CSV table of C-alpha atoms in Angstrom, one decimal:
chain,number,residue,atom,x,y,z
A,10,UNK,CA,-16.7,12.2,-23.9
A,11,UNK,CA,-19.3,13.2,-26.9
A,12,UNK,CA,-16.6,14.8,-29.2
A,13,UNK,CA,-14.8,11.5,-29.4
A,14,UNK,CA,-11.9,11.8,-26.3
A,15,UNK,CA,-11.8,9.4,-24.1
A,16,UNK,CA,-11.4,9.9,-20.1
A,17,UNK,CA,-10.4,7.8,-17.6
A,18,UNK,CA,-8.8,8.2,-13.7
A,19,UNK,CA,-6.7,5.6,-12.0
A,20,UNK,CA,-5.4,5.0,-8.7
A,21,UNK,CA,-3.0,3.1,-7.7
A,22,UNK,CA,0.7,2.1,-7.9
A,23,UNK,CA,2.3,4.7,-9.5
A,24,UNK,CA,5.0,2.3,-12.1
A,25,UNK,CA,1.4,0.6,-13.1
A,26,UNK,CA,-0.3,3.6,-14.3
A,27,UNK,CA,3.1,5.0,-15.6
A,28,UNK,CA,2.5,1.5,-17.6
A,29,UNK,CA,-1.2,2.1,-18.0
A,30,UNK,CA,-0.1,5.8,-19.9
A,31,UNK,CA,2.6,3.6,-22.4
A,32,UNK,CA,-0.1,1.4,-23.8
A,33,UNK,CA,-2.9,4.6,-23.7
A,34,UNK,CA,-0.3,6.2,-26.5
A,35,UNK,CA,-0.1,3.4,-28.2
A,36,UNK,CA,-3.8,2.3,-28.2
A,37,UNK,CA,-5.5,0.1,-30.2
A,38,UNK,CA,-5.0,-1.8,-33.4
A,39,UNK,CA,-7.7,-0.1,-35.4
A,40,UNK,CA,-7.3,3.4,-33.4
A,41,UNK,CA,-5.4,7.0,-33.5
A,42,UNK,CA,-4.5,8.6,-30.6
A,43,UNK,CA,-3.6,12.0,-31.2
A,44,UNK,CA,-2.7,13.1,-27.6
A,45,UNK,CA,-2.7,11.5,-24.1
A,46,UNK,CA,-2.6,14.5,-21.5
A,47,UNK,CA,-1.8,12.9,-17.4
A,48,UNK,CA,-3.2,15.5,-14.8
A,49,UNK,CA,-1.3,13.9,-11.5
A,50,UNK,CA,-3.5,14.5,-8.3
A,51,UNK,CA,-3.2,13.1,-4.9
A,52,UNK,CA,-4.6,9.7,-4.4
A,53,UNK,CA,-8.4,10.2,-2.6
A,54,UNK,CA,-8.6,6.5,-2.1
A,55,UNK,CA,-12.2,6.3,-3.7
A,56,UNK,CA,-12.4,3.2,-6.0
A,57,UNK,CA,-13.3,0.1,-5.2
A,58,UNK,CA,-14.7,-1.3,-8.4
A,59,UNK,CA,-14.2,-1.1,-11.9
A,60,UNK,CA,-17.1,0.7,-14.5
A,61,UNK,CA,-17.0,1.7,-18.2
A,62,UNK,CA,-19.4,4.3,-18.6
């Protein structure tokens, strides 16, 4: 996003993303994460591939 958050959506098994959301806090070496919000929706079954935009 252009004011500097990041975005992302996942699918998948649920004790992965909850894994996924561990690290997101954590983040990198060289970074600060301020705050991690999770919006939980209903799989749609829609990925099949994996981007960075």
């Amino acid at each position: 996003v252009s004011d500097g958050r990041v975005e992302i959506e996942v699918e998948g098994d649920r004790s992965l993303i909850e894994e996924l959301i561990k690290l997101l806090k954590v983040g990198p070496r060289a970074a600060h994460v301020a705050d991690v919000k999770v919006d939980w929706k209903k799989p749609e079954h829609q990925f099949q591939s994996f981007e960075i935009r």
